[in-house]
PDB file of C-alpha atoms and ligand atoms in Angstrom:
ATOM      1  CA  MET A   1     -57.495 -34.682 -46.693  1.00  0.00           C
ATOM      2  CA  GLY A   2     -55.280 -35.705 -49.505  1.00  0.00           C
ATOM      3  CA  LYS A   3     -51.800 -37.373 -48.991  1.00  0.00           C
ATOM      4  CA  ASP A   4     -49.157 -34.749 -50.005  1.00  0.00           C
ATOM      5  CA  VAL A   5     -45.149 -34.493 -50.148  1.00  0.00           C
ATOM      6  CA  ILE A   6     -43.806 -31.680 -47.908  1.00  0.00           C
ATOM      7  CA  VAL A   7     -40.385 -30.481 -48.958  1.00  0.00           C
ATOM      8  CA  ALA A   8     -38.266 -29.248 -45.888  1.00  0.00           C
ATOM      9  CA  CYS A   9     -36.409 -26.171 -47.029  1.00  0.00           C
ATOM     10  CA  ASP A  10     -33.844 -26.360 -44.442  1.00  0.00           C
ATOM     11  CA  PHE A  11     -31.810 -23.483 -46.030  1.00  0.00           C
ATOM     12  CA  ALA A  12     -30.043 -20.810 -43.957  1.00  0.00           C
ATOM     13  CA  GLY A  13     -31.214 -17.860 -45.847  1.00  0.00           C
ATOM     14  CA  GLU A  14     -33.812 -16.228 -48.251  1.00  0.00           C
ATOM     15  CA  LYS A  15     -31.620 -16.197 -51.391  1.00  0.00           C
ATOM     16  CA  GLU A  16     -30.913 -19.939 -51.335  1.00  0.00           C
ATOM     17  CA  THR A  17     -34.546 -20.898 -50.657  1.00  0.00           C
ATOM     18  CA  LEU A  18     -36.144 -18.770 -53.070  1.00  0.00           C
ATOM     19  CA  GLU A  19     -33.406 -19.911 -55.668  1.00  0.00           C
ATOM     20  CA  PHE A  20     -34.555 -23.547 -54.699  1.00  0.00           C
ATOM     21  CA  LEU A  21     -37.964 -22.873 -55.082  1.00  0.00           C
ATOM     22  CA  SER A  22     -37.727 -20.939 -58.627  1.00  0.00           C
ATOM     23  CA  MET A  23     -36.716 -24.500 -59.885  1.00  0.00           C
ATOM     24  CA  PHE A  24     -40.376 -25.634 -59.606  1.00  0.00           C
ATOM     25  CA  THR A  25     -42.334 -24.129 -62.385  1.00  0.00           C
ATOM     26  CA  GLY A  26     -44.947 -26.694 -62.738  1.00  0.00           C
ATOM     27  CA  ARG A  27     -46.416 -28.265 -59.759  1.00  0.00           C
ATOM     28  CA  LYS A  28     -45.706 -26.298 -56.410  1.00  0.00           C
ATOM     29  CA  PRO A  29     -44.557 -28.192 -53.522  1.00  0.00           C
ATOM     30  CA  PHE A  30     -46.064 -27.873 -50.067  1.00  0.00           C
ATOM     31  CA  VAL A  31     -42.959 -26.359 -48.112  1.00  0.00           C
ATOM     32  CA  LYS A  32     -41.837 -26.872 -44.680  1.00  0.00           C
ATOM     33  CA  ILE A  33     -40.093 -23.546 -43.168  1.00  0.00           C
ATOM     34  CA  GLY A  34     -38.317 -24.542 -40.067  1.00  0.00           C
ATOM     35  CA  MET A  35     -36.697 -22.409 -36.895  1.00  0.00           C
ATOM     36  CA  GLU A  36     -33.376 -21.656 -38.844  1.00  0.00           C
ATOM     37  CA  LEU A  37     -34.990 -20.285 -41.874  1.00  0.00           C
ATOM     38  CA  TYR A  38     -37.781 -18.490 -40.066  1.00  0.00           C
ATOM     39  CA  TYR A  39     -35.390 -16.818 -37.308  1.00  0.00           C
ATOM     40  CA  SER A  40     -32.890 -15.927 -39.717  1.00  0.00           C
ATOM     41  CA  VAL A  41     -35.303 -14.030 -42.229  1.00  0.00           C
ATOM     42  CA  GLY A  42     -38.480 -13.295 -40.334  1.00  0.00           C
ATOM     43  CA  PRO A  43     -42.031 -13.684 -41.028  1.00  0.00           C
ATOM     44  CA  SER A  44     -41.543 -12.174 -44.512  1.00  0.00           C
ATOM     45  CA  ILE A  45     -40.271 -15.259 -45.704  1.00  0.00           C
ATOM     46  CA  VAL A  46     -43.651 -17.142 -45.450  1.00  0.00           C
ATOM     47  CA  GLU A  47     -45.279 -14.356 -47.297  1.00  0.00           C
ATOM     48  CA  LYS A  48     -42.847 -14.527 -50.110  1.00  0.00           C
ATOM     49  CA  ILE A  49     -43.075 -18.328 -50.317  1.00  0.00           C
ATOM     50  CA  LYS A  50     -46.998 -18.193 -50.074  1.00  0.00           C
ATOM     51  CA  ASN A  51     -47.261 -15.616 -52.886  1.00  0.00           C
ATOM     52  CA  ARG A  52     -45.334 -18.130 -55.131  1.00  0.00           C
ATOM     53  CA  GLY A  53     -48.387 -20.408 -54.634  1.00  0.00           C
ATOM     54  CA  HIS A  54     -46.888 -22.785 -52.058  1.00  0.00           C
ATOM     55  CA  LYS A  55     -48.641 -24.358 -49.263  1.00  0.00           C
ATOM     56  CA  ILE A  56     -46.850 -23.717 -45.813  1.00  0.00           C
ATOM     57  CA  PHE A  57     -46.106 -25.902 -42.878  1.00  0.00           C
ATOM     58  CA  LEU A  58     -44.250 -23.532 -40.286  1.00  0.00           C
ATOM     59  CA  ASP A  59     -42.294 -25.924 -38.027  1.00  0.00           C
ATOM     60  CA  LEU A  60     -41.733 -23.747 -35.004  1.00  0.00           C
ATOM     61  CA  LYS A  61     -42.803 -26.428 -32.217  1.00  0.00           C
ATOM     62  CA  LEU A  62     -44.213 -24.175 -29.869  1.00  0.00           C
ATOM     63  CA  HIS A  63     -44.039 -25.116 -26.003  1.00  0.00           C
ATOM     64  CA  ASP A  64     -44.846 -22.333 -23.308  1.00  0.00           C
ATOM     65  CA  ILE A  65     -47.732 -21.510 -20.889  1.00  0.00           C
ATOM     66  CA  PRO A  66     -51.135 -21.658 -22.584  1.00  0.00           C
ATOM     67  CA  ASN A  67     -51.513 -17.929 -22.743  1.00  0.00           C
ATOM     68  CA  THR A  68     -48.412 -17.195 -24.300  1.00  0.00           C
ATOM     69  CA  VAL A  69     -48.884 -19.936 -26.885  1.00  0.00           C
ATOM     70  CA  LYS A  70     -52.298 -18.735 -27.570  1.00  0.00           C
ATOM     71  CA  LYS A  71     -51.290 -15.490 -28.488  1.00  0.00           C
ATOM     72  CA  SER A  72     -48.399 -16.708 -30.374  1.00  0.00           C
ATOM     73  CA  MET A  73     -50.539 -18.878 -32.381  1.00  0.00           C
ATOM     74  CA  ALA A  74     -52.863 -16.018 -33.268  1.00  0.00           C
ATOM     75  CA  VAL A  75     -49.999 -14.225 -34.816  1.00  0.00           C
ATOM     76  CA  LEU A  76     -48.959 -17.061 -36.837  1.00  0.00           C
ATOM     77  CA  SER A  77     -52.249 -17.707 -38.023  1.00  0.00           C
ATOM     78  CA  LYS A  78     -52.483 -14.116 -39.365  1.00  0.00           C
ATOM     79  CA  LEU A  79     -49.436 -15.165 -41.649  1.00  0.00           C
ATOM     80  CA  ASP A  80     -51.954 -17.480 -43.308  1.00  0.00           C
ATOM     81  CA  VAL A  81     -49.806 -20.789 -42.942  1.00  0.00           C
ATOM     82  CA  ASP A  82     -51.539 -24.073 -43.798  1.00  0.00           C
ATOM     83  CA  MET A  83     -49.813 -26.289 -41.031  1.00  0.00           C
ATOM     84  CA  THR A  84     -48.178 -25.463 -37.767  1.00  0.00           C
ATOM     85  CA  ASN A  85     -46.888 -27.497 -34.613  1.00  0.00           C
ATOM     86  CA  LEU A  86     -46.377 -27.407 -31.067  1.00  0.00           C
ATOM     87  CA  HIS A  87     -44.981 -29.856 -28.286  1.00  0.00           C
ATOM     88  CA  ALA A  88     -47.414 -32.202 -26.956  1.00  0.00           C
ATOM     89  CA  ALA A  89     -45.344 -32.048 -23.620  1.00  0.00           C
ATOM     90  CA  GLY A  90     -46.735 -28.505 -23.076  1.00  0.00           C
ATOM     91  CA  GLY A  91     -49.866 -30.443 -22.005  1.00  0.00           C
ATOM     92  CA  SER A  92     -53.688 -30.510 -23.147  1.00  0.00           C
ATOM     93  CA  ALA A  93     -54.384 -26.918 -21.590  1.00  0.00           C
ATOM     94  CA  MET A  94     -51.707 -25.591 -23.812  1.00  0.00           C
ATOM     95  CA  MET A  95     -52.735 -27.521 -26.877  1.00  0.00           C
ATOM     96  CA  LYS A  96     -56.477 -26.134 -26.384  1.00  0.00           C
ATOM     97  CA  ALA A  97     -55.252 -22.642 -25.854  1.00  0.00           C
ATOM     98  CA  ALA A  98     -53.009 -23.040 -29.130  1.00  0.00           C
ATOM     99  CA  LEU A  99     -56.309 -24.080 -31.110  1.00  0.00           C
ATOM    100  CA  GLU A 100     -58.273 -20.923 -29.867  1.00  0.00           C
ATOM    101  CA  GLY A 101     -55.307 -18.678 -30.962  1.00  0.00           C
ATOM    102  CA  LEU A 102     -54.948 -20.237 -34.265  1.00  0.00           C
ATOM    103  CA  THR A 103     -58.823 -20.224 -35.131  1.00  0.00           C
ATOM    104  CA  LYS A 104     -59.635 -17.005 -37.365  1.00  0.00           C
ATOM    105  CA  PRO A 105     -62.933 -14.867 -36.969  1.00  0.00           C
ATOM    106  CA  ASP A 106     -64.526 -16.929 -39.719  1.00  0.00           C
ATOM    107  CA  GLY A 107     -63.736 -20.201 -37.717  1.00  0.00           C
ATOM    108  CA  SER A 108     -61.206 -21.487 -40.137  1.00  0.00           C
ATOM    109  CA  ARG A 109     -57.653 -22.365 -38.932  1.00  0.00           C
ATOM    110  CA  PRO A 110     -54.486 -23.787 -40.230  1.00  0.00           C
ATOM    111  CA  ILE A 111     -53.717 -27.574 -39.431  1.00  0.00           C
ATOM    112  CA  LEU A 112     -52.187 -28.112 -35.837  1.00  0.00           C
ATOM    113  CA  ILE A 113     -50.105 -30.907 -35.212  1.00  0.00           C
ATOM    114  CA  ALA A 114     -48.130 -32.122 -32.257  1.00  0.00           C
ATOM    115  CA  VAL A 115     -44.384 -33.284 -31.801  1.00  0.00           C
ATOM    116  CA  THR A 116     -44.677 -36.235 -29.212  1.00  0.00           C
ATOM    117  CA  GLN A 117     -41.215 -37.257 -28.258  1.00  0.00           C
ATOM    118  CA  LEU A 118     -38.309 -35.862 -30.340  1.00  0.00           C
ATOM    119  CA  THR A 119     -36.480 -38.562 -31.992  1.00  0.00           C
ATOM    120  CA  SER A 120     -33.218 -37.353 -30.937  1.00  0.00           C
ATOM    121  CA  THR A 121     -34.538 -38.214 -27.095  1.00  0.00           C
ATOM    122  CA  ASP A 122     -33.409 -41.889 -26.468  1.00  0.00           C
ATOM    123  CA  ALA A 123     -34.675 -44.351 -23.929  1.00  0.00           C
ATOM    124  CA  ASP A 124     -31.851 -43.393 -21.682  1.00  0.00           C
ATOM    125  CA  ALA A 125     -32.821 -39.776 -21.666  1.00  0.00           C
ATOM    126  CA  LEU A 126     -36.298 -40.256 -21.279  1.00  0.00           C
ATOM    127  CA  LYS A 127     -35.762 -42.333 -17.963  1.00  0.00           C
ATOM    128  CA  ASN A 128     -32.623 -40.807 -16.476  1.00  0.00           C
ATOM    129  CA  GLU A 129     -33.032 -37.030 -17.673  1.00  0.00           C
ATOM    130  CA  LEU A 130     -36.833 -36.536 -18.134  1.00  0.00           C
ATOM    131  CA  LEU A 131     -37.625 -39.155 -15.255  1.00  0.00           C
ATOM    132  CA  ILE A 132     -40.364 -40.824 -17.449  1.00  0.00           C
ATOM    133  CA  ASN A 133     -40.346 -44.279 -16.594  1.00  0.00           C
ATOM    134  CA  THR A 134     -42.880 -45.188 -19.173  1.00  0.00           C
ATOM    135  CA  PRO A 135     -41.368 -46.845 -22.288  1.00  0.00           C
ATOM    136  CA  MET A 136     -40.991 -44.549 -25.207  1.00  0.00           C
ATOM    137  CA  ALA A 137     -43.598 -46.326 -27.503  1.00  0.00           C
ATOM    138  CA  GLU A 138     -46.203 -45.722 -24.861  1.00  0.00           C
ATOM    139  CA  THR A 139     -45.041 -42.222 -24.184  1.00  0.00           C
ATOM    140  CA  VAL A 140     -45.432 -41.281 -27.824  1.00  0.00           C
ATOM    141  CA  MET A 141     -49.029 -43.031 -28.064  1.00  0.00           C
ATOM    142  CA  ARG A 142     -50.165 -41.157 -24.946  1.00  0.00           C
ATOM    143  CA  TYR A 143     -49.033 -37.817 -26.162  1.00  0.00           C
ATOM    144  CA  ALA A 144     -50.895 -38.547 -29.442  1.00  0.00           C
ATOM    145  CA  GLU A 145     -53.918 -39.237 -27.631  1.00  0.00           C
ATOM    146  CA  ASN A 146     -53.726 -36.173 -25.712  1.00  0.00           C
ATOM    147  CA  ALA A 147     -53.077 -34.072 -28.752  1.00  0.00           C
ATOM    148  CA  LYS A 148     -56.432 -35.875 -30.100  1.00  0.00           C
ATOM    149  CA  ASN A 149     -58.410 -35.082 -27.098  1.00  0.00           C
ATOM    150  CA  SER A 150     -57.348 -31.635 -27.110  1.00  0.00           C
ATOM    151  CA  GLY A 151     -58.718 -31.147 -30.725  1.00  0.00           C
ATOM    152  CA  LEU A 152     -55.505 -31.089 -32.787  1.00  0.00           C
ATOM    153  CA  ASP A 153     -55.427 -32.664 -36.095  1.00  0.00           C
ATOM    154  CA  GLY A 154     -52.304 -35.001 -35.777  1.00  0.00           C
ATOM    155  CA  VAL A 155     -48.863 -35.596 -34.853  1.00  0.00           C
ATOM    156  CA  VAL A 156     -45.338 -35.899 -36.265  1.00  0.00           C
ATOM    157  CA  CYS A 157     -43.987 -39.194 -36.057  1.00  0.00           C
ATOM    158  CA  SER A 158     -42.102 -41.883 -37.775  1.00  0.00           C
ATOM    159  CA  PRO A 159     -43.815 -43.659 -40.768  1.00  0.00           C
ATOM    160  CA  LEU A 160     -43.063 -46.880 -38.662  1.00  0.00           C
ATOM    161  CA  GLU A 161     -45.460 -45.357 -36.205  1.00  0.00           C
ATOM    162  CA  ALA A 162     -48.129 -44.019 -38.453  1.00  0.00           C
ATOM    163  CA  GLY A 163     -50.057 -47.213 -38.532  1.00  0.00           C
ATOM    164  CA  ALA A 164     -50.115 -47.413 -34.480  1.00  0.00           C
ATOM    165  CA  VAL A 165     -51.063 -43.831 -34.288  1.00  0.00           C
ATOM    166  CA  HIS A 166     -54.121 -44.465 -36.535  1.00  0.00           C
ATOM    167  CA  GLY A 167     -55.104 -47.581 -34.628  1.00  0.00           C
ATOM    168  CA  ARG A 168     -55.144 -45.593 -31.256  1.00  0.00           C
ATOM    169  CA  CYS A 169     -56.463 -42.242 -32.621  1.00  0.00           C
ATOM    170  CA  GLY A 170     -58.450 -43.003 -35.573  1.00  0.00           C
ATOM    171  CA  GLU A 171     -57.898 -42.917 -39.240  1.00  0.00           C
ATOM    172  CA  LYS A 172     -58.694 -39.251 -39.842  1.00  0.00           C
ATOM    173  CA  PHE A 173     -55.902 -38.253 -37.294  1.00  0.00           C
ATOM    174  CA  LEU A 174     -53.106 -37.044 -39.351  1.00  0.00           C
ATOM    175  CA  THR A 175     -49.602 -38.491 -39.481  1.00  0.00           C
ATOM    176  CA  VAL A 176     -46.919 -36.315 -40.665  1.00  0.00           C
ATOM    177  CA  THR A 177     -43.825 -38.222 -41.118  1.00  0.00           C
ATOM    178  CA  PRO A 178     -40.103 -37.433 -41.835  1.00  0.00           C
ATOM    179  CA  GLY A 179     -37.228 -39.937 -42.165  1.00  0.00           C
ATOM    180  CA  VAL A 180     -38.028 -40.741 -45.713  1.00  0.00           C
ATOM    181  CA  ARG A 181     -35.379 -41.769 -48.303  1.00  0.00           C
ATOM    182  CA  PHE A 182     -35.509 -43.416 -51.658  1.00  0.00           C
ATOM    183  CA  ALA A 183     -34.565 -46.903 -51.902  1.00  0.00           C
ATOM    184  CA  ASP A 184     -31.415 -46.332 -53.917  1.00  0.00           C
ATOM    185  CA  GLY A 185     -30.279 -43.207 -51.636  1.00  0.00           C
ATOM    186  CA  ASP A 186     -28.285 -42.203 -48.790  1.00  0.00           C
ATOM    187  CA  ILE A 187     -29.681 -42.436 -45.708  1.00  0.00           C
ATOM    188  CA  GLY A 188     -27.381 -39.609 -43.927  1.00  0.00           C
ATOM    189  CA  ASP A 189     -27.790 -38.921 -40.345  1.00  0.00           C
ATOM    190  CA  GLN A 190     -31.702 -40.546 -40.136  1.00  0.00           C
ATOM    191  CA  LYS A 191     -31.535 -43.790 -38.230  1.00  0.00           C
ATOM    192  CA  ARG A 192     -34.924 -45.528 -38.915  1.00  0.00           C
ATOM    193  CA  VAL A 193     -35.919 -44.696 -42.660  1.00  0.00           C
ATOM    194  CA  MET A 194     -38.689 -45.644 -45.141  1.00  0.00           C
ATOM    195  CA  THR A 195     -39.048 -45.184 -48.886  1.00  0.00           C
ATOM    196  CA  PRO A 196     -42.203 -42.836 -49.884  1.00  0.00           C
ATOM    197  CA  ALA A 197     -43.902 -46.185 -51.170  1.00  0.00           C
ATOM    198  CA  GLN A 198     -43.493 -47.692 -47.844  1.00  0.00           C
ATOM    199  CA  ALA A 199     -44.758 -44.700 -45.978  1.00  0.00           C
ATOM    200  CA  LYS A 200     -47.701 -44.861 -48.174  1.00  0.00           C
ATOM    201  CA  ILE A 201     -48.480 -48.522 -47.116  1.00  0.00           C
ATOM    202  CA  GLU A 202     -47.780 -47.656 -43.459  1.00  0.00           C
ATOM    203  CA  GLY A 203     -50.657 -45.003 -43.777  1.00  0.00           C
ATOM    204  CA  SER A 204     -48.533 -41.642 -43.401  1.00  0.00           C
ATOM    205  CA  ASP A 205     -50.773 -38.653 -44.511  1.00  0.00           C
ATOM    206  CA  PHE A 206     -47.841 -36.446 -45.317  1.00  0.00           C
ATOM    207  CA  ILE A 207     -44.144 -37.363 -45.703  1.00  0.00           C
ATOM    208  CA  VAL A 208     -41.629 -34.537 -45.120  1.00  0.00           C
ATOM    209  CA  VAL A 209     -38.616 -34.831 -47.380  1.00  0.00           C
ATOM    210  CA  GLY A 210     -35.412 -32.717 -47.038  1.00  0.00           C
ATOM    211  CA  ARG A 211     -32.227 -33.716 -48.374  1.00  0.00           C
ATOM    212  CA  PRO A 212     -33.453 -36.465 -50.947  1.00  0.00           C
ATOM    213  CA  ILE A 213     -34.934 -33.550 -52.631  1.00  0.00           C
ATOM    214  CA  THR A 214     -32.911 -30.518 -51.611  1.00  0.00           C
ATOM    215  CA  ALA A 215     -29.419 -32.037 -52.410  1.00  0.00           C
ATOM    216  CA  ALA A 216     -30.522 -34.035 -55.430  1.00  0.00           C
ATOM    217  CA  ASN A 217     -28.947 -33.253 -58.954  1.00  0.00           C
ATOM    218  CA  ASP A 218     -32.477 -32.681 -60.232  1.00  0.00           C
ATOM    219  CA  PRO A 219     -34.585 -31.547 -57.334  1.00  0.00           C
ATOM    220  CA  VAL A 220     -37.694 -31.252 -59.340  1.00  0.00           C
ATOM    221  CA  GLU A 221     -37.365 -34.826 -60.667  1.00  0.00           C
ATOM    222  CA  ALA A 222     -36.704 -36.052 -57.189  1.00  0.00           C
ATOM    223  CA  TYR A 223     -39.651 -34.327 -56.010  1.00  0.00           C
ATOM    224  CA  GLU A 224     -41.708 -35.542 -58.686  1.00  0.00           C
ATOM    225  CA  ARG A 225     -40.528 -39.298 -58.069  1.00  0.00           C
ATOM    226  CA  CYS A 226     -41.599 -38.766 -54.386  1.00  0.00           C
ATOM    227  CA  VAL A 227     -45.169 -37.655 -55.177  1.00  0.00           C
ATOM    228  CA  LYS A 228     -45.381 -40.632 -57.889  1.00  0.00           C
ATOM    229  CA  GLU A 229     -44.376 -42.998 -55.088  1.00  0.00           C
ATOM    230  CA  PHE A 230     -46.252 -41.540 -52.198  1.00  0.00           C
ATOM    231  CA  VAL A 231     -49.443 -40.106 -53.710  1.00  0.00           C
ATOM    232  CA  GLY A 232     -49.573 -42.187 -56.777  1.00  0.00           C
TER     233      GLY A 232
HETATM  234  O1  C5P B   1     -33.131 -34.088 -44.959  1.00  0.00           O
HETATM  235  P1  C5P B   1     -34.223 -34.893 -44.229  1.00  0.00           P
HETATM  236  O2  C5P B   1     -35.180 -35.524 -45.355  1.00  0.00           O
HETATM  237  O3  C5P B   1     -33.809 -35.785 -43.259  1.00  0.00           O
HETATM  238  O4  C5P B   1     -35.169 -33.747 -43.492  1.00  0.00           O
HETATM  239  C1  C5P B   1     -36.039 -34.147 -42.613  1.00  0.00           C
HETATM  240  C2  C5P B   1     -36.743 -32.912 -41.743  1.00  0.00           C
HETATM  241  O5  C5P B   1     -37.598 -33.448 -40.815  1.00  0.00           O
HETATM  242  C3  C5P B   1     -36.083 -32.229 -41.342  1.00  0.00           C
HETATM  243  O6  C5P B   1     -36.216 -30.710 -41.434  1.00  0.00           O
HETATM  244  C4  C5P B   1     -35.826 -32.465 -39.804  1.00  0.00           C
HETATM  245  O7  C5P B   1     -35.525 -31.380 -38.818  1.00  0.00           O
HETATM  246  C5  C5P B   1     -37.331 -32.832 -39.748  1.00  0.00           C
HETATM  247  N1  C5P B   1     -37.750 -33.945 -38.621  1.00  0.00           N
HETATM  248  C6  C5P B   1     -37.023 -35.141 -38.542  1.00  0.00           C
HETATM  249  N2  C5P B   1     -37.276 -36.114 -37.585  1.00  0.00           N
HETATM  250  C7  C5P B   1     -38.237 -35.680 -36.743  1.00  0.00           C
HETATM  251  C8  C5P B   1     -38.643 -34.337 -36.699  1.00  0.00           C
HETATM  252  C9  C5P B   1     -38.663 -33.541 -37.632  1.00  0.00           C
HETATM  253  O8  C5P B   1     -36.123 -35.456 -39.411  1.00  0.00           O
HETATM  254  N3  C5P B   1     -38.326 -36.485 -35.687  1.00  0.00           N
END
């Protein structure tokens, strides 16, 4: 599996998204479609972007009982996405059911990755709201291991955690990492960031980059710069 840059298309509607993607006349970026865009436009947005030649990471973070997740994943699999995800907090039975649902009759399936703990959950919320007394770093690693043992392909994590996840779960276990900024760029609301070049050194397999590309004066140039730094 080669390294790649995934562009987070965090737009509210179809028009803005397709206008943005129309700028990419050469290399077609791997695109992340999140909840906002998917729920506002519906499944047709996946087909439209796919038909333009992009790979798709459908970031819907499923979390429900195993049977519901299995059936929902079967529906997403028919959309022919390349990567999708769920919450590891749903447990191993749910993750295994998700894989069953995603697998097509020919045995192929999209890449399935797990969210460990959301970065919006801090140590205080982990302990006092979720009543998890294990430290955050260990919780993240254990959730990653659960995902691996359930047969998933990787996790979403900070580039700062990519090396540790590979150390615990193996080099082939994918790390998909947001929180990426250019050395000379705004960090915005992200707290712990890395440049594409640093993420490469840490061993990230995919970087997820939103505003440094979507809000750039020249998004295509910003995307190509990311690819050059991260993929080489
Ligand atoms: O614009 P920016 O580069 O910050 O976008 C990062 C993308 O990655 C957004 O779609 C955001 O929701 C997602 N993400 C994140 N941090 C996580 C998980 C997902 O920034 N822990």
